[in-house]
CSV table of C-alpha atoms in Angstrom, one decimal:
chain,number,residue,atom,x,y,z
A,1,MET,CA,-23.1,-20.8,9.1
A,2,VAL,CA,-21.1,-23.5,6.8
A,3,ALA,CA,-22.7,-21.5,3.8
A,4,ARG,CA,-21.1,-18.2,5.0
A,5,MET,CA,-18.0,-19.5,5.2
A,6,SER,CA,-18.1,-21.2,2.0
A,7,LEU,CA,-18.6,-17.6,0.9
A,8,ILE,CA,-15.7,-16.1,2.4
A,9,VAL,CA,-13.4,-19.2,1.4
A,10,SER,CA,-14.5,-18.2,-2.5
A,11,ALA,CA,-13.8,-14.5,-1.9
A,12,PHE,CA,-10.3,-15.2,-0.6
A,13,LEU,CA,-9.3,-17.5,-3.7
A,14,LEU,CA,-10.8,-14.7,-5.9
A,15,VAL,CA,-8.4,-12.5,-4.2
A,16,LEU,CA,-5.1,-14.4,-4.5
A,17,SER,CA,-6.0,-14.6,-8.1
A,18,VAL,CA,-5.8,-11.0,-9.1
A,19,CYS,CA,-3.9,-10.1,-6.3
A,20,ALA,CA,-0.3,-10.2,-8.1
A,21,CYS,CA,-0.2,-7.0,-9.4
A,22,SER,CA,1.6,-3.5,-8.4
A,23,ALA,CA,0.7,-0.1,-8.2
A,24,PHE,CA,2.3,3.6,-6.8
A,25,ALA,CA,0.3,3.4,-3.6
A,26,THR,CA,2.2,6.9,-2.5
A,27,ASN,CA,2.7,6.9,0.8
A,28,GLY,CA,5.9,5.4,-0.2
A,29,MET,CA,5.1,1.9,-1.4
A,30,ASN,CA,2.0,2.0,1.2
A,31,MET,CA,-1.6,2.7,0.0
A,32,ILE,CA,-2.9,5.7,2.2
A,33,SER,CA,-5.8,3.9,3.1
A,34,TYR,CA,-7.7,0.5,3.6
A,35,GLY,CA,-11.4,0.2,3.8
A,36,GLY,CA,-14.3,2.0,2.7
A,37,GLU,CA,-14.8,4.2,5.7
A,38,ALA,CA,-11.3,4.9,6.2
A,39,SER,CA,-10.5,5.7,2.2
A,40,GLY,CA,-13.2,8.4,2.6
A,41,MET,CA,-11.1,9.5,5.7
A,42,ALA,CA,-8.0,9.6,4.0
A,43,GLY,CA,-6.7,7.0,5.7
A,44,ALA,CA,-7.4,8.4,9.4
A,45,SER,CA,-8.6,5.7,11.3
A,46,LEU,CA,-6.3,4.7,14.4
A,47,GLY,CA,-9.1,6.0,16.6
A,48,VAL,CA,-11.9,4.6,14.5
A,49,SER,CA,-11.6,1.3,13.1
A,50,ASP,CA,-15.2,-0.1,13.7
A,51,ASP,CA,-15.4,-2.3,10.5
A,52,ALA,CA,-13.8,-5.7,9.3
A,53,TYR,CA,-10.6,-3.7,7.9
A,54,ALA,CA,-10.0,-2.6,11.6
A,55,LEU,CA,-7.6,-5.6,11.7
A,56,ASN,CA,-5.7,-3.8,8.7
A,57,ASN,CA,-6.1,-0.6,10.3
A,58,ASN,CA,-6.2,-1.1,14.2
A,59,PRO,CA,-7.1,-4.9,14.8
A,60,ALA,CA,-8.1,-3.4,18.6
A,61,GLY,CA,-11.2,-2.0,17.2
A,62,MET,CA,-12.5,-5.3,15.7
A,63,SER,CA,-13.7,-5.4,19.6
A,64,GLN,CA,-16.5,-2.6,18.3
A,65,ILE,CA,-18.3,-5.2,15.8
A,66,GLN,CA,-21.1,-6.5,17.3
A,67,ASN,CA,-21.4,-10.0,15.9
A,68,MET,CA,-20.1,-10.8,12.3
A,69,ASP,CA,-18.7,-8.6,9.6
A,70,ILE,CA,-17.4,-9.2,5.9
A,71,SER,CA,-16.1,-6.7,3.9
A,72,PHE,CA,-14.9,-6.9,0.5
A,73,GLY,CA,-13.6,-4.3,-2.3
A,74,ILE,CA,-11.3,-3.3,-5.0
A,75,SER,CA,-9.4,-0.1,-5.5
A,76,LEU,CA,-8.2,1.2,-9.0
A,77,LEU,CA,-4.9,3.1,-8.7
A,78,MET,CA,-4.3,5.2,-12.0
A,79,PRO,CA,-0.8,6.9,-11.7
A,80,ASN,CA,0.4,9.7,-14.3
A,81,LEU,CA,3.8,9.4,-14.7
A,82,ASN,CA,6.5,11.7,-16.7
A,83,HIS,CA,10.3,11.3,-17.3
A,84,SER,CA,12.7,14.2,-19.2
A,85,ASP,CA,16.6,14.4,-19.0
A,86,MET,CA,19.2,15.9,-20.7
A,87,PHE,CA,19.4,13.3,-23.7
A,88,GLY,CA,16.0,15.0,-25.2
A,89,ASN,CA,13.1,12.3,-23.3
A,90,ASP,CA,10.1,14.0,-22.5
A,91,VAL,CA,8.3,10.9,-22.3
A,92,ASP,CA,4.8,9.8,-20.6
A,93,GLY,CA,4.7,6.5,-18.3
A,94,GLU,CA,2.9,4.2,-20.0
A,95,SER,CA,-1.2,4.6,-19.1
A,96,ALA,CA,-2.5,1.5,-16.7
A,97,ILE,CA,-5.2,0.8,-14.0
A,98,PHE,CA,-4.1,-1.2,-11.3
A,99,PRO,CA,-6.7,-3.1,-9.3
A,100,LEU,CA,-5.7,-4.0,-5.9
A,101,PRO,CA,-8.5,-6.3,-4.3
A,102,SER,CA,-9.0,-7.3,-0.7
A,103,VAL,CA,-11.6,-9.3,1.5
A,104,SER,CA,-12.1,-9.3,5.1
A,105,PHE,CA,-14.2,-11.1,8.1
A,106,VAL,CA,-14.3,-10.7,12.0
A,107,ARG,CA,-16.4,-12.7,14.3
A,108,LYS,CA,-17.3,-11.5,17.7
A,109,LEU,CA,-17.9,-14.3,20.6
A,110,PRO,CA,-19.5,-11.8,23.1
A,111,ASP,CA,-19.2,-14.6,26.0
A,112,LEU,CA,-15.5,-14.6,25.7
A,113,LYS,CA,-15.0,-10.7,25.3
A,114,LEU,CA,-12.6,-12.0,22.3
A,115,SER,CA,-13.0,-11.5,18.2
A,116,TYR,CA,-11.2,-12.9,15.5
A,117,GLY,CA,-10.8,-12.0,12.1
A,118,ILE,CA,-8.8,-12.6,8.8
A,119,GLY,CA,-8.0,-10.6,6.2
A,120,LEU,CA,-6.3,-10.5,2.7
A,121,PHE,CA,-5.3,-7.4,1.1
A,122,ALA,CA,-3.1,-5.7,-1.8
A,123,GLN,CA,-1.0,-3.9,0.4
A,124,GLY,CA,1.2,-2.0,-1.9
A,125,GLY,CA,4.4,-1.8,-4.2
A,126,MET,CA,5.5,0.1,-7.3
A,127,GLY,CA,5.3,-0.1,-10.8
A,128,ALA,CA,6.4,1.8,-13.9
A,129,GLN,CA,7.3,1.7,-17.4
A,130,PHE,CA,9.0,4.2,-19.8
A,131,LYS,CA,8.9,3.0,-23.4
A,132,ASN,CA,10.7,4.2,-26.4
A,133,LEU,CA,13.8,6.4,-24.1
A,134,THR,CA,16.9,7.4,-25.9
A,135,THR,CA,19.6,6.3,-23.4
A,136,ALA,CA,23.4,7.8,-22.8
A,137,PHE,CA,24.7,5.3,-24.7
A,138,GLY,CA,22.8,6.4,-28.1
A,139,THR,CA,20.3,3.4,-28.2
A,140,THR,CA,16.6,3.4,-27.7
A,141,ASP,CA,15.1,1.4,-25.0
A,142,GLU,CA,13.0,1.1,-21.9
A,143,THR,CA,12.8,1.1,-18.1
A,144,TYR,CA,9.8,-1.0,-16.2
A,145,THR,CA,9.4,-2.2,-12.6
A,146,ASN,CA,6.7,-4.1,-10.8
A,147,VAL,CA,6.8,-4.8,-7.4
A,148,ALA,CA,3.8,-6.2,-5.9
A,149,TYR,CA,3.2,-7.1,-1.9
A,150,MET,CA,0.1,-8.5,-0.4
A,151,LYS,CA,-0.8,-9.7,3.0
A,152,LEU,CA,-2.6,-12.3,4.8
A,153,ALA,CA,-3.6,-11.1,8.3
A,154,PRO,CA,-5.0,-13.4,10.7
A,155,SER,CA,-6.2,-11.4,14.0
A,156,VAL,CA,-7.1,-11.4,17.4
A,157,SER,CA,-8.8,-8.7,19.3
A,158,TYR,CA,-9.5,-8.6,23.5
A,159,GLU,CA,-11.9,-6.3,25.2
A,160,LEU,CA,-10.0,-5.7,28.9
A,161,THR,CA,-12.8,-3.6,29.8
A,162,GLU,CA,-15.8,-1.3,28.6
A,163,THR,CA,-13.4,1.3,27.7
A,164,VAL,CA,-10.1,-0.7,26.7
A,165,PHE,CA,-9.2,-2.8,23.8
A,166,VAL,CA,-6.3,-5.0,22.7
A,167,GLY,CA,-5.2,-6.4,19.3
A,168,ALA,CA,-2.9,-8.3,17.4
A,169,ALA,CA,-2.7,-9.3,14.0
A,170,LEU,CA,0.0,-11.8,12.1
A,171,ASN,CA,1.0,-10.2,9.0
A,172,VAL,CA,2.3,-13.0,6.1
A,173,GLY,CA,3.2,-11.0,3.3
A,174,TYR,CA,3.8,-12.2,-0.1
A,175,SER,CA,5.5,-10.5,-2.8
A,176,THR,CA,6.8,-10.5,-6.5
A,177,MET,CA,9.6,-8.1,-8.2
A,178,LYS,CA,10.0,-7.6,-12.2
A,179,LEU,CA,12.9,-5.0,-13.5
A,180,ARG,CA,13.8,-4.2,-17.1
A,181,PHE,CA,16.5,-1.9,-17.3
A,182,PHE,CA,17.7,-0.8,-21.1
A,183,PRO,CA,17.1,-4.4,-21.3
A,184,ASN,CA,18.0,-4.0,-25.5
A,185,THR,CA,21.2,-1.9,-24.9
A,186,SER,CA,25.2,-3.8,-24.3
A,187,VAL,CA,28.5,-1.3,-24.5
A,188,PRO,CA,31.0,-4.4,-23.8
A,189,GLY,CA,33.2,-3.0,-21.1
A,190,THR,CA,30.4,0.0,-20.3
A,191,PHE,CA,27.1,-0.8,-19.7
A,192,ALA,CA,24.7,-4.3,-20.0
A,193,GLY,CA,21.0,-4.2,-20.1
A,194,MET,CA,18.8,-6.4,-17.5
A,195,ASN,CA,15.2,-8.1,-17.4
A,196,MET,CA,15.1,-9.6,-14.5
A,197,LYS,CA,12.1,-11.7,-13.8
A,198,ASP,CA,10.0,-14.4,-11.8
A,199,VAL,CA,11.2,-13.0,-8.5
A,200,TYR,CA,9.1,-13.9,-5.5
A,201,GLY,CA,9.6,-13.3,-1.5
A,202,LEU,CA,7.8,-14.1,1.3
A,203,GLY,CA,7.8,-12.2,4.8
A,204,TYR,CA,6.4,-12.1,8.4
A,205,GLY,CA,5.5,-9.6,10.8
A,206,GLY,CA,3.1,-8.5,13.5
A,207,LYS,CA,0.6,-6.0,14.1
A,208,PHE,CA,-0.7,-4.6,17.4
A,209,GLY,CA,-3.0,-2.0,18.3
A,210,ILE,CA,-4.5,-0.7,21.6
A,211,MET,CA,-8.2,1.1,21.5
A,212,VAL,CA,-9.2,3.4,24.8
A,213,LYS,CA,-12.6,5.5,25.0
A,214,ALA,CA,-11.3,8.1,27.1
A,215,SER,CA,-15.1,9.4,27.3
A,216,GLU,CA,-18.2,9.5,25.2
A,217,VAL,CA,-16.8,11.7,22.4
A,218,VAL,CA,-12.8,10.9,22.3
A,219,THR,CA,-11.5,7.5,21.4
A,220,VAL,CA,-7.4,7.1,21.5
A,221,GLY,CA,-5.8,4.6,19.3
A,222,LEU,CA,-2.3,3.1,19.1
A,223,VAL,CA,-0.6,0.7,16.5
A,224,TYR,CA,2.8,-0.8,16.3
A,225,THR,CA,3.5,-2.5,13.1
A,226,THR,CA,6.8,-4.9,12.5
A,227,GLN,CA,8.8,-4.9,9.7
A,228,SER,CA,8.4,-7.8,7.2
A,229,ALA,CA,12.2,-9.1,5.7
A,230,LEU,CA,11.4,-10.2,2.6
A,231,ASN,CA,13.4,-13.2,0.9
A,232,TYR,CA,13.0,-12.8,-3.0
A,233,LYS,CA,14.5,-15.8,-4.4
A,234,HIS,CA,14.2,-18.1,-7.8
A,235,GLY,CA,14.3,-15.2,-10.3
A,236,THR,CA,15.9,-15.0,-13.5
A,237,MET,CA,18.3,-12.3,-14.6
A,238,THR,CA,19.0,-11.7,-18.5
A,239,PHE,CA,22.1,-9.3,-19.3
A,240,SER,CA,21.9,-7.9,-22.6
A,241,GLY,CA,24.4,-9.8,-24.8
A,242,MET,CA,25.7,-12.3,-21.6
A,243,GLY,CA,22.6,-14.3,-21.5
A,244,ASP,CA,20.8,-15.7,-18.4
A,245,TYR,CA,21.4,-16.4,-15.2
A,246,ALA,CA,19.8,-17.3,-11.6
A,247,CYS,CA,19.3,-14.2,-9.3
A,248,SER,CA,17.9,-13.6,-6.1
A,249,VAL,CA,17.2,-10.1,-4.2
A,250,ASP,CA,18.3,-8.8,-0.6
A,251,GLY,CA,17.5,-5.5,1.0
A,252,PHE,CA,13.8,-4.8,-0.3
A,253,ASN,CA,11.8,-4.9,2.8
A,254,TRP,CA,8.3,-3.8,4.0
A,255,PRO,CA,9.0,-1.4,6.9
A,256,GLN,CA,8.2,-1.0,10.8
A,257,SER,CA,5.7,1.9,11.7
A,258,PHE,CA,4.0,3.2,14.6
A,259,GLY,CA,0.9,5.1,14.6
A,260,ALA,CA,-1.0,7.5,17.0
A,261,GLY,CA,-4.8,8.6,16.1
A,262,ILE,CA,-7.6,10.2,18.3
A,263,SER,CA,-11.3,10.4,17.1
A,264,PHE,CA,-14.0,12.9,18.4
A,265,ARG,CA,-17.7,11.9,17.9
A,266,PRO,CA,-19.4,15.0,19.5
A,267,ASN,CA,-22.8,13.5,18.1
A,268,GLU,CA,-24.1,10.1,16.2
A,269,GLN,CA,-23.6,12.6,13.3
A,270,TRP,CA,-20.0,13.8,13.4
A,271,ILE,CA,-16.6,11.3,13.6
A,272,PHE,CA,-13.3,13.8,13.4
A,273,ALA,CA,-10.5,11.9,13.5
A,274,VAL,CA,-6.8,12.4,13.2
A,275,ASP,CA,-3.5,10.2,12.8
A,276,THR,CA,0.1,10.4,12.8
A,277,THR,CA,2.4,7.5,11.9
A,278,TRP,CA,6.0,7.1,11.6
A,279,VAL,CA,7.2,4.7,8.9
A,280,ASN,CA,10.5,3.5,9.0
A,281,TRP,CA,11.8,3.8,5.5
A,282,SER,CA,15.4,4.0,6.3
A,283,LYS,CA,15.8,0.2,7.4
A,284,ALA,CA,13.6,-1.1,5.2
A,285,MET,CA,15.0,0.7,2.0
A,286,ASP,CA,18.4,0.9,2.6
A,287,THR,CA,20.7,-0.8,-0.5
A,288,VAL,CA,18.8,-3.2,-2.8
A,289,VAL,CA,21.3,-5.8,-4.0
A,290,ILE,CA,20.9,-8.2,-6.8
A,291,MET,CA,22.9,-11.2,-6.5
A,292,THR,CA,23.2,-13.3,-10.0
A,293,THR,CA,25.5,-16.5,-10.9
A,294,ALA,CA,26.8,-14.2,-13.6
A,295,PRO,CA,30.7,-13.8,-14.1
A,296,THR,CA,31.9,-11.2,-12.0
A,297,PRO,CA,31.6,-7.7,-12.1
A,298,MET,CA,27.7,-8.6,-12.8
A,299,ASP,CA,27.6,-11.2,-10.0
A,300,THR,CA,26.0,-8.6,-7.9
A,301,VAL,CA,24.1,-5.5,-8.9
A,302,THR,CA,23.7,-2.4,-6.4
A,303,PHE,CA,20.8,-0.3,-6.3
A,304,PRO,CA,21.6,2.7,-3.7
A,305,MET,CA,17.7,3.6,-2.2
A,306,LYS,CA,18.9,5.2,1.2
A,307,TRP,CA,15.1,6.2,1.6
A,308,LYS,CA,14.5,8.6,4.7
A,309,ASP,CA,11.7,8.1,7.0
A,310,GLN,CA,8.4,9.2,6.6
A,311,ILE,CA,5.7,11.0,9.2
A,312,VAL,CA,2.4,10.8,7.6
A,313,ILE,CA,-0.7,12.9,8.9
A,314,ALA,CA,-4.3,11.9,8.3
A,315,VAL,CA,-7.1,13.9,8.8
A,316,GLY,CA,-10.9,13.1,8.1
A,317,ALA,CA,-13.9,13.9,8.7
A,318,SER,CA,-17.4,11.6,8.4
A,319,CYS,CA,-21.3,13.4,8.4
A,320,LYS,CA,-24.2,10.9,8.9
A,321,ILE,CA,-26.5,12.7,6.5
A,322,ASN,CA,-29.4,10.1,7.2
A,323,GLU,CA,-29.8,6.6,7.9
A,324,ARG,CA,-29.3,5.9,4.4
A,325,TRP,CA,-26.6,8.5,3.5
A,326,THR,CA,-22.9,9.1,5.0
A,327,VAL,CA,-20.6,11.8,3.7
A,328,ARG,CA,-16.7,11.9,4.0
A,329,GLY,CA,-13.4,13.9,3.3
A,330,GLY,CA,-10.0,13.7,4.2
A,331,TRP,CA,-6.3,14.7,3.6
A,332,ASN,CA,-3.4,13.0,3.8
A,333,TYR,CA,0.3,13.9,3.9
A,334,GLY,CA,3.3,11.8,3.3
A,335,LYS,CA,6.7,13.4,2.9
A,336,ASN,CA,8.5,12.2,-0.3
A,337,PRO,CA,11.0,9.0,0.9
A,338,ILE,CA,13.3,9.5,-2.1
A,339,PRO,CA,16.6,10.9,-2.1
A,340,ASN,CA,17.2,13.3,-5.0
A,341,GLU,CA,20.5,11.8,-5.3
A,342,ASN,CA,19.2,8.3,-5.6
A,343,LEU,CA,15.7,9.1,-7.7
A,344,SER,CA,15.2,7.4,-11.2
A,345,PRO,CA,12.3,6.5,-13.3
A,346,LEU,CA,12.5,2.8,-12.1
A,347,PHE,CA,11.1,3.9,-8.5
A,348,PRO,CA,9.6,7.9,-8.6
A,349,ALA,CA,6.8,6.9,-5.7
A,350,ILE,CA,7.1,10.7,-4.6
A,351,VAL,CA,3.9,12.0,-4.5
A,352,GLU,CA,3.3,13.4,-1.0
A,353,HIS,CA,-0.3,15.4,-0.4
A,354,HIS,CA,-3.6,13.5,-0.9
A,355,VAL,CA,-7.2,14.4,-0.7
A,356,THR,CA,-10.3,12.4,-0.6
A,357,PHE,CA,-13.8,12.2,-0.6
A,358,GLY,CA,-16.2,9.1,0.2
A,359,VAL,CA,-20.2,8.4,0.3
A,360,SER,CA,-21.2,5.9,2.1
A,361,TYR,CA,-25.4,3.8,1.1
A,362,ALA,CA,-27.0,1.5,3.4
A,363,PHE,CA,-29.4,-0.6,1.7
A,364,ASN,CA,-30.6,-2.0,4.6
A,365,ASN,CA,-29.6,-2.6,8.7
A,366,GLU,CA,-26.9,-5.5,6.6
A,367,TRP,CA,-25.6,-4.1,3.3
A,368,SER,CA,-24.0,-0.8,2.5
A,369,PHE,CA,-21.8,0.8,-0.1
A,370,ASP,CA,-19.3,2.7,0.1
A,371,PHE,CA,-17.5,5.0,-2.8
A,372,ALA,CA,-14.5,6.9,-2.3
A,373,LEU,CA,-12.4,8.9,-5.0
A,374,GLU,CA,-8.6,9.9,-4.0
A,375,HIS,CA,-6.5,12.8,-5.7
A,376,GLY,CA,-2.7,12.6,-5.3
A,377,PHE,CA,-1.7,16.0,-6.3
A,378,SER,CA,1.5,16.3,-8.8
A,379,LYS,CA,5.0,15.7,-7.6
A,380,LYS,CA,8.2,16.7,-9.6
A,381,VAL,CA,11.5,16.6,-8.1
A,382,ILE,CA,14.8,17.7,-10.3
A,383,TYR,CA,17.3,15.4,-9.8
A,384,THR,CA,21.4,13.9,-10.6
A,385,ASN,CA,21.6,10.4,-9.8
A,386,ALA,CA,25.2,9.9,-9.9
A,387,GLY,CA,24.9,6.1,-10.4
A,388,ALA,CA,22.0,6.3,-13.2
A,389,PRO,CA,22.8,7.2,-16.8
A,390,PHE,CA,19.9,10.1,-16.8
A,391,GLY,CA,22.4,13.1,-16.8
A,392,ASN,CA,21.9,16.1,-15.0
A,393,ASN,CA,19.0,17.7,-13.8
A,394,ALA,CA,16.5,14.7,-15.0
A,395,ILE,CA,13.2,15.5,-14.0
A,396,GLU,CA,10.5,12.7,-12.7
A,397,SER,CA,6.9,13.9,-12.1
A,398,HIS,CA,4.0,12.1,-10.8
A,399,ASP,CA,-0.1,12.2,-9.9
A,400,GLN,CA,-2.6,9.7,-9.3
A,401,ASN,CA,-6.1,9.1,-8.8
A,402,THR,CA,-7.8,6.3,-7.4
A,403,ILE,CA,-11.1,4.6,-7.0
A,404,HIS,CA,-12.2,2.9,-3.8
A,405,LEU,CA,-15.0,0.2,-4.0
A,406,TYR,CA,-16.2,-1.5,-1.1
A,407,PHE,CA,-19.1,-4.0,0.0
A,408,GLU,CA,-20.2,-4.6,3.5
A,409,ARG,CA,-22.5,-7.2,5.2
A,410,LYS,CA,-23.2,-7.0,8.8
A,411,PHE,CA,-24.6,-10.0,10.6
């Protein structure tokens, strides 16, 4: 047992060492799925959740684990971005592969009808870089954003009856933020480019779930996640031509959400699942304010976001071919939450439709491997943002591919 716990601690430390990265998660700033089973089924998990990643999907599902389960994995996000505008720009975003690691552990205490666990997840974020942009001021410059959010989630679940489970997770979040907005451009009295770095924030919240086995075939899950207010501090802002100043950020939070899911298991071979989740972006991403120690009028920089609430629909299926192989597929849709009048190349998280395919291989009764491929279809938005210097009828486009790799160990 000591050796097993040492392995778990080492895995957590490994994730901590590489987890401060960002990516377009594409349900706004959230990834569409967490865990091998859910990734293959496009995030349809609230009525399924029967592995260690249950504590980040529906913590009530931890009660379905028979003894002990350890899962660890990595998602490789590969966004494709393009920005064009009236100043002659037609620029692709810088190519990058964003690794998002995670690890999760659950242990069941049958005599107490109690399960406990802990997980560490790269929950999501945003990031984009466009170089060699022709600006409205006649210069050549760049834009760059990098927002990362990771979450530690100690969790418990309890078996109220043989068919009703409840669970809760404490979400302890850590986020980093960087931003460059035409950092080398300065037009006295008009515009001063910005380079913000070394900003980080902490936030706390909770996730609460219930799972009811309505019959041998149907299971229903409900999950509520509270908002995590992030307190970003300790950063540095450099204004082109003005110098360096201390800064902090307010108004950038991770949203509350409420989801309901249902799964159908007509036999031991098939699982069908449907989830619907409301995400409260309008409260979490209203107006972002960067506060600095610079002289007025640069002591406060405001970015109106005004994101809209989002309804996310996930539909998935799983088919167990034999004792070794399982195949999965799914579709996920979340309407673009960013209003056209507030869109920019800094935060173009606009993808709406995703499809997934997954396959699982069980080496034996203990070890298994999950692979899933996710494709976010291209979304193009034509917009005029009066608060940003990109002119009329600027265009952002975004599509994305993601590879998910997971190993699971059952005891």
